[in-house]
PDB file of C-alpha atoms in Angstrom:
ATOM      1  CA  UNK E   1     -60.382  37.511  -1.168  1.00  0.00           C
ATOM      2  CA  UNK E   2     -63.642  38.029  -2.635  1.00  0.00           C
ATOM      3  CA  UNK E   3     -64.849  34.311  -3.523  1.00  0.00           C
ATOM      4  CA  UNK E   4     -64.147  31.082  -2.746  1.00  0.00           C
ATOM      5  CA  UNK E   5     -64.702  27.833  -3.046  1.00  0.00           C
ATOM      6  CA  UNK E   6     -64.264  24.485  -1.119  1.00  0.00           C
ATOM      7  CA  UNK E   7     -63.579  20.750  -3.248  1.00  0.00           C
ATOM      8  CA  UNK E   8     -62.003  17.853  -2.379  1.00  0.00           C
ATOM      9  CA  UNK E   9     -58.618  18.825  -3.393  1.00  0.00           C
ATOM     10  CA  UNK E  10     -58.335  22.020  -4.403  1.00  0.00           C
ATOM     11  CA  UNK E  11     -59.601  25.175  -2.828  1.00  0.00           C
ATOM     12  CA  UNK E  12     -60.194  28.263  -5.099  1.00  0.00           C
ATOM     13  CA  UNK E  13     -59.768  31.784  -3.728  1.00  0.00           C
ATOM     14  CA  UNK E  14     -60.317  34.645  -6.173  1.00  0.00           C
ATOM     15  CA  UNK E  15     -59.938  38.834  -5.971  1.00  0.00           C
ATOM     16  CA  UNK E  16     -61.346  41.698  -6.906  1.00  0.00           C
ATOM     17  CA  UNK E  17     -57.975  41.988  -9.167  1.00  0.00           C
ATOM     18  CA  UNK E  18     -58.591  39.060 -11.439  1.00  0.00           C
ATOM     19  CA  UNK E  19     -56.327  36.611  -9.586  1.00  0.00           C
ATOM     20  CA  UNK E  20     -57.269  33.218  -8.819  1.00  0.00           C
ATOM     21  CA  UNK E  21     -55.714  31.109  -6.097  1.00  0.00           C
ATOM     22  CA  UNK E  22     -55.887  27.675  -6.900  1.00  0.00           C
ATOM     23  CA  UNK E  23     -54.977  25.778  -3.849  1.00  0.00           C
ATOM     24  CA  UNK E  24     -53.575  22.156  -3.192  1.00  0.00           C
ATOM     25  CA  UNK E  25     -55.561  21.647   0.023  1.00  0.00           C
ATOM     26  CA  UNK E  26     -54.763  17.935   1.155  1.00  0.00           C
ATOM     27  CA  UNK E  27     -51.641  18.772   3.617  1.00  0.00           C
ATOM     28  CA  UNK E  28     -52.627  15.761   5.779  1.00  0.00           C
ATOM     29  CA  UNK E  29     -51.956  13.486   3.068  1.00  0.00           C
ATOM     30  CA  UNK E  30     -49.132  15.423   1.268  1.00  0.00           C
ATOM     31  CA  UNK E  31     -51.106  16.834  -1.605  1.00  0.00           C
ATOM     32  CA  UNK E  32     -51.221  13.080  -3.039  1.00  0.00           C
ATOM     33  CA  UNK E  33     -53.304  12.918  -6.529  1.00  0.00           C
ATOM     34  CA  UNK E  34     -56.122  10.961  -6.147  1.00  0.00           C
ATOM     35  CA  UNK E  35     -58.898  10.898  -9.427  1.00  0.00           C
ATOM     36  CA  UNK E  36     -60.837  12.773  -7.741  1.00  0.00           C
ATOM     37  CA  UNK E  37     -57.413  15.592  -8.020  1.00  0.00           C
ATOM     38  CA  UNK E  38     -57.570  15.075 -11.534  1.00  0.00           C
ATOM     39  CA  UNK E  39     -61.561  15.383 -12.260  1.00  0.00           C
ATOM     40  CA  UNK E  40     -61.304  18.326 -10.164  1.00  0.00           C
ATOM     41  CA  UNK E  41     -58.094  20.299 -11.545  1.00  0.00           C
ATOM     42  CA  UNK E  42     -59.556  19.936 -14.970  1.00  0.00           C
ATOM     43  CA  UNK E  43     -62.797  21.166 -13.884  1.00  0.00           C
ATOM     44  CA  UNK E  44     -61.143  24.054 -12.366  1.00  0.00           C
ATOM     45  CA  UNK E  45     -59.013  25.320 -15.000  1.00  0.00           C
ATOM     46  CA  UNK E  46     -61.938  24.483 -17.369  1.00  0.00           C
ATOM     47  CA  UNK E  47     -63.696  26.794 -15.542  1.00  0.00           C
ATOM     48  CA  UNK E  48     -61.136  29.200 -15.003  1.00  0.00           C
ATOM     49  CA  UNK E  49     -60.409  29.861 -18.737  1.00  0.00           C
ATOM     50  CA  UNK E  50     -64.084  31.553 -20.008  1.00  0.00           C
ATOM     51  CA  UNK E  51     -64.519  33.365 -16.367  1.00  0.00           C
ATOM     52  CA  UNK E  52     -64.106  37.112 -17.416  1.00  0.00           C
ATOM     53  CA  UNK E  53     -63.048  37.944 -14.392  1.00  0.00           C
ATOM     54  CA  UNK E  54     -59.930  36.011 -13.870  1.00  0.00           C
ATOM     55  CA  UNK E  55     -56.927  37.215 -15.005  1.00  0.00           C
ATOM     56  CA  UNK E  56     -54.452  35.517 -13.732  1.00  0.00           C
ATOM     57  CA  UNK E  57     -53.901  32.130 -11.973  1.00  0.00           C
ATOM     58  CA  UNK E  58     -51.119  30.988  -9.202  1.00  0.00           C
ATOM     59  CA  UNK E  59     -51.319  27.376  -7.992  1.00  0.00           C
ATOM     60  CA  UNK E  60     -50.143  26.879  -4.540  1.00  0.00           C
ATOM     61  CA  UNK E  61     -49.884  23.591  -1.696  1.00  0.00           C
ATOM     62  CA  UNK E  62     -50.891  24.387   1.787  1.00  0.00           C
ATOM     63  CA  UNK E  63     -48.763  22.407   4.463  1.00  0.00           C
ATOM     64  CA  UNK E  64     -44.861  20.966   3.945  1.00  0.00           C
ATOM     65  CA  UNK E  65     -44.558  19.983   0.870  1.00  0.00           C
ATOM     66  CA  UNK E  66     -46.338  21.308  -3.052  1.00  0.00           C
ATOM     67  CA  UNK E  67     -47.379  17.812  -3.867  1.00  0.00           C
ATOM     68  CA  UNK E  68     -45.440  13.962  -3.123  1.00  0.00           C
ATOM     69  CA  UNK E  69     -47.267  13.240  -6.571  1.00  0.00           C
ATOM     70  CA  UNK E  70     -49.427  10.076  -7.356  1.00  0.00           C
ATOM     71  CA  UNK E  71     -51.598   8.468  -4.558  1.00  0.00           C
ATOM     72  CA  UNK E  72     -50.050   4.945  -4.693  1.00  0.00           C
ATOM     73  CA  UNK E  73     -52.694   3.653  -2.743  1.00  0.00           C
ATOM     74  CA  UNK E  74     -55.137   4.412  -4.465  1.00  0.00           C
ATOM     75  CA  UNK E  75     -53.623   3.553  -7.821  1.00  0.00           C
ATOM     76  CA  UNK E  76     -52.310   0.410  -6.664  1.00  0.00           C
ATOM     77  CA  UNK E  77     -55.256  -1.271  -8.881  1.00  0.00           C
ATOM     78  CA  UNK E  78     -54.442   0.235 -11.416  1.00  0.00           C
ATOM     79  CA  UNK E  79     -50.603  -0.467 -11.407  1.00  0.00           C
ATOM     80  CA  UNK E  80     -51.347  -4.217 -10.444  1.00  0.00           C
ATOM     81  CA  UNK E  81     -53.411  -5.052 -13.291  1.00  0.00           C
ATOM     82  CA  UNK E  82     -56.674  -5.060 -14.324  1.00  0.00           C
ATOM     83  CA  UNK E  83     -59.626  -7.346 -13.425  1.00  0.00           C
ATOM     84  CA  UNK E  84     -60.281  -8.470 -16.708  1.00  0.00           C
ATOM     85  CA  UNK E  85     -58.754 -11.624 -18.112  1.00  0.00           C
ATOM     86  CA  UNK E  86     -58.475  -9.973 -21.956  1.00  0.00           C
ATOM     87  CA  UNK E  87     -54.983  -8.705 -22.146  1.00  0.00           C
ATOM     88  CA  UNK E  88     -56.298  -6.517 -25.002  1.00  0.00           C
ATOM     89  CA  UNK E  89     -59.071  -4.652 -23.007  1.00  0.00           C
ATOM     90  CA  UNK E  90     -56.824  -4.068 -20.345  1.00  0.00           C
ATOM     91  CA  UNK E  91     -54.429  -2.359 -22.353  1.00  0.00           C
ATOM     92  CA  UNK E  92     -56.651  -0.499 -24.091  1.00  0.00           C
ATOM     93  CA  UNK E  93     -58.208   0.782 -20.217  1.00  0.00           C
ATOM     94  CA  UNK E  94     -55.357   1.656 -19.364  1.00  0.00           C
ATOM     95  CA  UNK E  95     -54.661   3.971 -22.311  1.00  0.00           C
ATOM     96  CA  UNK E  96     -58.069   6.025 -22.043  1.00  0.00           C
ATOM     97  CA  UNK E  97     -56.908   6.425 -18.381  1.00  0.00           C
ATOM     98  CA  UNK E  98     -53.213   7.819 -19.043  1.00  0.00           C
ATOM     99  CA  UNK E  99     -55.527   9.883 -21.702  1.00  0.00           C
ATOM    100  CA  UNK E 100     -57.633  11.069 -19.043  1.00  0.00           C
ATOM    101  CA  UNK E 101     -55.019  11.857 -16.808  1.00  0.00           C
ATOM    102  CA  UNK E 102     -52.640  13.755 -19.275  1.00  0.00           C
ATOM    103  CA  UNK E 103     -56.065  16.040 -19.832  1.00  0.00           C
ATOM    104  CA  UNK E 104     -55.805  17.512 -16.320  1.00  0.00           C
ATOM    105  CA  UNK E 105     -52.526  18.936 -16.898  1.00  0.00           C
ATOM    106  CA  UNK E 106     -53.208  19.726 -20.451  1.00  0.00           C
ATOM    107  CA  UNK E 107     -55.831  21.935 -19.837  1.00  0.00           C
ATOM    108  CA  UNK E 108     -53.910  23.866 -17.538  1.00  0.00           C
ATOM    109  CA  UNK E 109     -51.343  24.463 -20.466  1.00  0.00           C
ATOM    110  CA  UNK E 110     -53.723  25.627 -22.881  1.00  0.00           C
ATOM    111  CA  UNK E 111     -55.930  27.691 -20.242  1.00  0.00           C
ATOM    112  CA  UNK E 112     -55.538  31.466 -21.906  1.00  0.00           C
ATOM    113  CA  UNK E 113     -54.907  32.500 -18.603  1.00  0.00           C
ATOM    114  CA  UNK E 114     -51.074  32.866 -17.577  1.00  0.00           C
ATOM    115  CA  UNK E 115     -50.390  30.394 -14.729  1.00  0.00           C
ATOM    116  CA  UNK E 116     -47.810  31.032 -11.878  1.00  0.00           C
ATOM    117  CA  UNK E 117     -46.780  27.989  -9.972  1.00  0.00           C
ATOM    118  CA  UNK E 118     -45.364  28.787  -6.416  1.00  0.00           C
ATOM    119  CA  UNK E 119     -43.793  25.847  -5.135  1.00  0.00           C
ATOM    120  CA  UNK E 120     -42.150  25.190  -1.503  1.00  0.00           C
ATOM    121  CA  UNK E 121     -40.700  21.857  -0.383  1.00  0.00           C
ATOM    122  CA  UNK E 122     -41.143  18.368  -2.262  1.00  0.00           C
ATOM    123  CA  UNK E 123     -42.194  18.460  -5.680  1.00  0.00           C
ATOM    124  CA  UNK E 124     -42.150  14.893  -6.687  1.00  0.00           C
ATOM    125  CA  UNK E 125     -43.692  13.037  -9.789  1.00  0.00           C
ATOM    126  CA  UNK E 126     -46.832  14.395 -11.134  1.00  0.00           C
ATOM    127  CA  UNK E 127     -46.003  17.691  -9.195  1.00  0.00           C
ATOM    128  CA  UNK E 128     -43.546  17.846 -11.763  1.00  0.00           C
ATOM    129  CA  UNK E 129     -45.802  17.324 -14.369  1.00  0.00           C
ATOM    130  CA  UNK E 130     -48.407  19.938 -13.023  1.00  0.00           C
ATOM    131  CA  UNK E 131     -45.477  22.811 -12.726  1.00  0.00           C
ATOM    132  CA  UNK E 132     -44.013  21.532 -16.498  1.00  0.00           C
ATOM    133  CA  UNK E 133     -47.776  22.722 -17.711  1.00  0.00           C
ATOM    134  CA  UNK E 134     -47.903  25.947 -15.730  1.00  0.00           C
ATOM    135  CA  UNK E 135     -46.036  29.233 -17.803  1.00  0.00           C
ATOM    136  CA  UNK E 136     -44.371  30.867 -14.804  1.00  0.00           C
ATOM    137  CA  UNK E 137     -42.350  28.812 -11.571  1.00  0.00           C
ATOM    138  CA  UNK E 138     -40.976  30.463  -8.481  1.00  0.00           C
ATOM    139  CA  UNK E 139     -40.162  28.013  -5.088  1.00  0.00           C
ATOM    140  CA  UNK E 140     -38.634  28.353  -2.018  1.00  0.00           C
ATOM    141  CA  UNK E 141     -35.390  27.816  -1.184  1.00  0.00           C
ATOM    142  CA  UNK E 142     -35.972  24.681   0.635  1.00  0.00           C
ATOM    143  CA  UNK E 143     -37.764  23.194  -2.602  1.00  0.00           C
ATOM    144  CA  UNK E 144     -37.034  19.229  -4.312  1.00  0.00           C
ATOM    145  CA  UNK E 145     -38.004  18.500  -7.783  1.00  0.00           C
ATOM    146  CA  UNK E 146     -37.694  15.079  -8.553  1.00  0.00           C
ATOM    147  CA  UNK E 147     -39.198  12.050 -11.920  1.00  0.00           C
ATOM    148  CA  UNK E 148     -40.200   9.650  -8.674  1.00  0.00           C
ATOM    149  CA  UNK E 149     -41.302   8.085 -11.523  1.00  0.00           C
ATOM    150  CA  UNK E 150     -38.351   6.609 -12.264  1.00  0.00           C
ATOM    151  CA  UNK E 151     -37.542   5.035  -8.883  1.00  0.00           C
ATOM    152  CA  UNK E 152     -41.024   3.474  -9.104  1.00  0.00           C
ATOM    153  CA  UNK E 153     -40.302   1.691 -12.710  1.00  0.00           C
ATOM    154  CA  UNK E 154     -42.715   3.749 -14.647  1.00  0.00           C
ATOM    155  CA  UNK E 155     -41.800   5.905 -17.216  1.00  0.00           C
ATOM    156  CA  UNK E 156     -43.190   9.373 -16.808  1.00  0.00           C
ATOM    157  CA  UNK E 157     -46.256   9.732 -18.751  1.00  0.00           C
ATOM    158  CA  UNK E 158     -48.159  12.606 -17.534  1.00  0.00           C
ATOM    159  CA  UNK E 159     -45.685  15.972 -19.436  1.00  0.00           C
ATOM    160  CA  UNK E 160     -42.709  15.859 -17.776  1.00  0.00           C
ATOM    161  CA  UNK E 161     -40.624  13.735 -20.488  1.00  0.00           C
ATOM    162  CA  UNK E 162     -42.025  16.375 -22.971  1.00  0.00           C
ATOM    163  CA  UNK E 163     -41.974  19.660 -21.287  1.00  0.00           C
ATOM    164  CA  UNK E 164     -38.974  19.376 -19.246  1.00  0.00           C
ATOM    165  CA  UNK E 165     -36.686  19.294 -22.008  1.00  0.00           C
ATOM    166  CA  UNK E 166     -38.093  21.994 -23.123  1.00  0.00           C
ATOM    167  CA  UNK E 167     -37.636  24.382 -20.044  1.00  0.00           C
ATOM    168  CA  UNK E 168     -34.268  23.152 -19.053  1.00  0.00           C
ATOM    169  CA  UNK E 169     -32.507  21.379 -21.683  1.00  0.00           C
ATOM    170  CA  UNK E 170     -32.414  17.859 -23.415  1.00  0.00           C
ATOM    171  CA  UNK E 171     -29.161  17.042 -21.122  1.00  0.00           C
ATOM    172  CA  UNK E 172     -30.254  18.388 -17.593  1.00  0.00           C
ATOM    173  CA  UNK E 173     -33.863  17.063 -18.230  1.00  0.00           C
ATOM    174  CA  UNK E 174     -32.581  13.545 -19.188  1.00  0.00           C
ATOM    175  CA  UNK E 175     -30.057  13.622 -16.020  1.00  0.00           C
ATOM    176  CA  UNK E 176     -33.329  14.003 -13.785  1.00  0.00           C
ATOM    177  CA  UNK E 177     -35.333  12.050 -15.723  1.00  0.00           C
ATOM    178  CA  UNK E 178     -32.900   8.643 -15.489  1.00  0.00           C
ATOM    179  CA  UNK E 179     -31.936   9.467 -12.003  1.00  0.00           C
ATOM    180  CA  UNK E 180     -35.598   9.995 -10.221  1.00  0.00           C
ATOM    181  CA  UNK E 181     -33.117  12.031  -7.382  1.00  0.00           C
ATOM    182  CA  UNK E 182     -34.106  14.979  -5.507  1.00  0.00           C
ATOM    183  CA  UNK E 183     -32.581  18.437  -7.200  1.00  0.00           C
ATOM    184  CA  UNK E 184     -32.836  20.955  -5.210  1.00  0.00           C
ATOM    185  CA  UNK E 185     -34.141  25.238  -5.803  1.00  0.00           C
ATOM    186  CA  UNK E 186     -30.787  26.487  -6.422  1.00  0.00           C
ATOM    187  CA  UNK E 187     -30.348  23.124  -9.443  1.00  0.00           C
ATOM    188  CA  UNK E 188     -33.738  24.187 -10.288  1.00  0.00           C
ATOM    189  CA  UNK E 189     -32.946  27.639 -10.201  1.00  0.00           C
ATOM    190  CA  UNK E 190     -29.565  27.178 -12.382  1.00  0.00           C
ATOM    191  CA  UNK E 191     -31.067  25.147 -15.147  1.00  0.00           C
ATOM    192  CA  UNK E 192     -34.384  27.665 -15.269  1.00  0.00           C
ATOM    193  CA  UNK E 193     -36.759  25.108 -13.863  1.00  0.00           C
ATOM    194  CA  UNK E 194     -37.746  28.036 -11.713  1.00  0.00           C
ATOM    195  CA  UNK E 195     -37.377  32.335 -12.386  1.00  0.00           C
ATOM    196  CA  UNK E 196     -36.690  33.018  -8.750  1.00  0.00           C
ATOM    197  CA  UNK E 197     -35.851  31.204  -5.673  1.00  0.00           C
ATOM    198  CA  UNK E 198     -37.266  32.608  -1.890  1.00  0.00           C
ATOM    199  CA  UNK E 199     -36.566  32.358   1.467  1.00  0.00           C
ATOM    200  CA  UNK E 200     -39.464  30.706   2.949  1.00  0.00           C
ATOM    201  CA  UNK E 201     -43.094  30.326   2.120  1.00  0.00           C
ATOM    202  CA  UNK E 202     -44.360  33.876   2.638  1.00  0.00           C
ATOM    203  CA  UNK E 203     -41.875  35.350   0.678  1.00  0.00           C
ATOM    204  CA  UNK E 204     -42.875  32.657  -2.234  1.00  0.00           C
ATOM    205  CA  UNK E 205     -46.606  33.811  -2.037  1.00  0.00           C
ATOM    206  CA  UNK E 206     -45.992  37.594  -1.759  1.00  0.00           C
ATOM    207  CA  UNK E 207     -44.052  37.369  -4.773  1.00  0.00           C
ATOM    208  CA  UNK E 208     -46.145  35.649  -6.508  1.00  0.00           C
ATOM    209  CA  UNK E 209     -49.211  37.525  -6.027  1.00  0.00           C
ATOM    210  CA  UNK E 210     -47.035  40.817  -7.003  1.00  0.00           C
ATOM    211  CA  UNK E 211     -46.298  39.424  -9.886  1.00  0.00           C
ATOM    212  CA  UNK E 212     -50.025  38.438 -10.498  1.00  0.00           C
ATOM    213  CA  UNK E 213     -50.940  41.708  -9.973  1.00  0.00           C
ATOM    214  CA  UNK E 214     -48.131  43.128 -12.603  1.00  0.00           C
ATOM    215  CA  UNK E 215     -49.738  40.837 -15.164  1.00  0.00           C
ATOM    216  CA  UNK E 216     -53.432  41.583 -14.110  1.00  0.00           C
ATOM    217  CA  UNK E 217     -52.444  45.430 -14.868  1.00  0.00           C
ATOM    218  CA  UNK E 218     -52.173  44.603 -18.743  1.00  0.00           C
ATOM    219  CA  UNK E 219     -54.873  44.323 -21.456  1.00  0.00           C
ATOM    220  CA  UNK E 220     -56.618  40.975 -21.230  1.00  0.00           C
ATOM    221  CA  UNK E 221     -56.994  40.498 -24.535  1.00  0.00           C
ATOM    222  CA  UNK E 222     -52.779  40.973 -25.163  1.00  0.00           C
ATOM    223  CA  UNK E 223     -52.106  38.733 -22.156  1.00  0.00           C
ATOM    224  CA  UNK E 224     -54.345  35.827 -23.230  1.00  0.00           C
ATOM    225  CA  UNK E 225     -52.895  36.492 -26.985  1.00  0.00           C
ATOM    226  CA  UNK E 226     -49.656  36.393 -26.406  1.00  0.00           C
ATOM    227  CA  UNK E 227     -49.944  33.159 -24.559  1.00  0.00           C
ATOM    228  CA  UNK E 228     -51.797  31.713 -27.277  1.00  0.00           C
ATOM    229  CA  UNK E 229     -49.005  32.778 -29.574  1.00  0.00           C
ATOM    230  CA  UNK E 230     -46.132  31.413 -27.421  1.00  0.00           C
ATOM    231  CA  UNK E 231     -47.903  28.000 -26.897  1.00  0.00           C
ATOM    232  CA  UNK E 232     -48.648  27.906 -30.886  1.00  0.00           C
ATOM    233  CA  UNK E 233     -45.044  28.968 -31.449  1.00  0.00           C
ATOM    234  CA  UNK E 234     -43.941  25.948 -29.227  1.00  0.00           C
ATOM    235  CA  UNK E 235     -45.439  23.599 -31.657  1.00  0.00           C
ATOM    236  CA  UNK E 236     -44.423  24.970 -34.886  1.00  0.00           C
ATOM    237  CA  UNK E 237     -41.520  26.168 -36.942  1.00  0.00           C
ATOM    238  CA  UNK E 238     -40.207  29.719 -36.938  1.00  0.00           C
ATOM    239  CA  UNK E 239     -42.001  30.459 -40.486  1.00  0.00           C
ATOM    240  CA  UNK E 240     -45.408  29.036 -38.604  1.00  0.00           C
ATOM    241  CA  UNK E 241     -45.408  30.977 -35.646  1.00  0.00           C
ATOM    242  CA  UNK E 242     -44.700  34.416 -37.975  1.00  0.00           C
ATOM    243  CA  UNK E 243     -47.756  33.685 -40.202  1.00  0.00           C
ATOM    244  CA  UNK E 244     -49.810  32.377 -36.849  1.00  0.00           C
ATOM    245  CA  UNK E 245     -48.919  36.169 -35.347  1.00  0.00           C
ATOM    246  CA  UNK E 246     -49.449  37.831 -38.474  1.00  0.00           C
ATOM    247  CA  UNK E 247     -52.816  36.328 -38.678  1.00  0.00           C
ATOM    248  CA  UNK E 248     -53.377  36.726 -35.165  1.00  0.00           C
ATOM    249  CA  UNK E 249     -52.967  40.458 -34.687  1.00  0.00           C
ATOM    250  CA  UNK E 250     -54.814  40.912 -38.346  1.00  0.00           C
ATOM    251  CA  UNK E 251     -57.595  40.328 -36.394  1.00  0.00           C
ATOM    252  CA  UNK E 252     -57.202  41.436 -33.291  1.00  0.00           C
ATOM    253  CA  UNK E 253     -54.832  44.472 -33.143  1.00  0.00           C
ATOM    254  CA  UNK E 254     -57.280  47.097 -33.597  1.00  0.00           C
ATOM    255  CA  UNK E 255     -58.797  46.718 -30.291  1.00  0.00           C
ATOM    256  CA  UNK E 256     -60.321  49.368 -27.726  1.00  0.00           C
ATOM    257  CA  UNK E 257     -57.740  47.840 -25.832  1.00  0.00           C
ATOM    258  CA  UNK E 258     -54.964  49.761 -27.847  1.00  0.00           C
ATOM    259  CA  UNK E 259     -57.239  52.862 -28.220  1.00  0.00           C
ATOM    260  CA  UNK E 260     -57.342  52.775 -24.373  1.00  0.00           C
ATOM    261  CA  UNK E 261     -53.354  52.186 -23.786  1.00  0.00           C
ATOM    262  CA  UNK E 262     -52.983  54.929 -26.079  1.00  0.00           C
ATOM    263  CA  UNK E 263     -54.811  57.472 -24.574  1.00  0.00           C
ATOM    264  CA  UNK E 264     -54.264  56.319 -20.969  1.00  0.00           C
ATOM    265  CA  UNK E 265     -50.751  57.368 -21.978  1.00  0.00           C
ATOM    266  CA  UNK E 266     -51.106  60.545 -23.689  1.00  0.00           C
ATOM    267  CA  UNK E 267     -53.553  61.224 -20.106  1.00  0.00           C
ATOM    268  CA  UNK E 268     -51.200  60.139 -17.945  1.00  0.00           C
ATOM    269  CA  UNK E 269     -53.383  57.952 -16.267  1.00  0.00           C
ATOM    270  CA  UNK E 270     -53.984  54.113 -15.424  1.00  0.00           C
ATOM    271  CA  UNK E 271     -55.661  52.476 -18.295  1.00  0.00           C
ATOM    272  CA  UNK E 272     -58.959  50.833 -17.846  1.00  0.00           C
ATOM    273  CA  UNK E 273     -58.580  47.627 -20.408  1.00  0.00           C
ATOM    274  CA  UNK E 274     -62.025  45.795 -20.937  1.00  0.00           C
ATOM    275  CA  UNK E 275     -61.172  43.129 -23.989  1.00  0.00           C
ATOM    276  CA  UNK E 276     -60.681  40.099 -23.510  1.00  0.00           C
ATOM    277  CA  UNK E 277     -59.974  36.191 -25.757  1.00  0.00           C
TER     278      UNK E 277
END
C-alpha cells in the first residue's frame, strides 16, 4: 500500500493500482455505526469519487464480524424521543436525520467508482444497507445477512427496503425483510445477494483485490460510464436508458481512450488508458 489514512471508523489504504481499501476499523465494538461512521463514510466516498487516482473501491471489516449495524447506544436518544415538547419539531428532526443518514450510503451508490463489498461473518441492519449501495458483493462462507431492523420494531429506512428487492427479488427480499432472521452465504449466494462465496477471510480479500485489479486494467473513463449508465438505467424505463446511452457515448465515445485500446491491440501490448469521468 502506498497511502493511508487513519479516522475514527474507517481506515483508508490505497495502491499504486488505483484501488482503495476502505476499511471498517472498530472490531472492538463490532463495526457498530456511530454518527461519527456516517460523517465519515460520506466524507470518504466524497472524496473518493474526484481522486484521479482511484479506480476502484472494496470495503472491508477488520475483526469477526463486517458490521452488527446501528450503535444502539448511542442512538438510544434518538429512538426514545426527542427533548423537545413540540411533537411537530421533533418529527421534523428526526426526518433531516434519516435524511442525513440515507446520504452516507447514497453517496456510495452514486460514487463513479465501482465498489466491491467483501463481507465475512455478521452482516446485520445497516450493514445491509451499506452492501445494498455497493455494485459488487462477495463473503465468506461463514457470512449472516440479516433486516435486525425488524426484530427491533423499526422499519428499515436506510436502502435496504429499496435495493434489496432489487438484487434478489420482491419475494426473497420481503421474506428477510418481515423475518429480521439470519440467512446465511450459501441463501445469500442462491438468491444473488452475493457473486461468490469463500472459504475464510483471506480467500474473501484475495479475491477481491483480483478482481479490483481486473477492473483497474480497463479505461477509466468506460468503467465510471458504464456505471453511470447502469445506475441511470435503474431509475428509468427501457426507452430512457437507450436515449441516456445514446446521448452518453455521443459525447464521450471518441476518446483517446478508444484510440489507445485500439492500437494497444493492433501492438499487442498493454494499453495505457489516461481518461477519466
Amino acid at each position: 500500500f502506498v497511502c493511508q489514512a487513519e479516522m475514527a471508523c474507517f481506515r483508508i489504504e490505497k495502491t499504486k493500482d488505483g484501488v482503495a481499501e476502505v476499511v471498517l476499523s472498530r472490531p472492538s465494538k463490532l463495526n457498530t455505526m456511530t454518527p461519527s461512521f456516517f460523517d465519515e463514510i460520506f466524507k470518504i466516498f466524497d472524496d473518493l469519487d474526484v481522486d484521479s487516482d482511484v479506480k476502484v473501491v472494496i470495503i472491508w471489516a477488520e475483526g469477526k464480524v463486517f458490521t452488527a449495524g446501528l450503535d444502539l447506544k448511542e442512538a438510544a436518544g434518538l429512538l426514545s424521543g426527542s427533548s423537545t415538547s413540540d411533537p411537530v419539531e421533533a418529527n421534523v428532526s428526526l426526518y433531516k436525520h434519516i435524511k442525513s443518514l440515507q446520504n452516507a450510503f447514497d453517496r456510495i451508490h452514486t460514487c463513479k467508482k465501482p465498489v466491491i463489498a467483501a463481507i465475512h461473518g455478521n452482516c446485520v441492519g445497516g450493514g445491509v444497507d451499506l452492501v445494498t449501495a455497493c455494485d459488487i458483493r462477495m463473503c465468506t462462507q461463514d457470512a449472516k445477512f440479516s433486516v435486525k431492523e425488524t426484530k427491533l420494531a423499526i422499519v428499515a429506512d436506510l436502502g435496504t427496503l429499496q435495493r434489496l428487492p432489487r438484487l434478489i427479488g420482491r419475494g426473497a427480499a420481503r421474506e428477510m425483510c418481515f423475518t429480521g432472521a439470519d440467512y446465511p452465504s450459501d441463501w445469500a449466494l442462491r438468491h444473488h445477494l452475493v457473486n461468490e462465496v469463500f472459504p475464510d477471510k483471506d480467500a474473501l480479500l484475495k479475491a477481491a483485490r483480483s478482481l479490483a485489479l481486473s477492473i483497474a486494467s480497463n479505461s477509466p473513463l468506460v468503467v465510471q460510464g458504464t456505471k453511470v449508465v447502469l445506475n441511470y438505467s435503474d431509475e428509468h424505463n427501457l426507452k430512457d436508458g437507450l436515449e441516456h446511452i445514446a446521448l452518453f457515448n455521443s459525447a464521450f465515445l471518441r476518446s483517446d481512450d478508444l484510440q489507445e485500446a485500439v492500437m494497444s491491440f493492433m501492438e499487442k501490448r498493454p494499453p495505457i488508458f489516461k481518461s477519466r469521468l
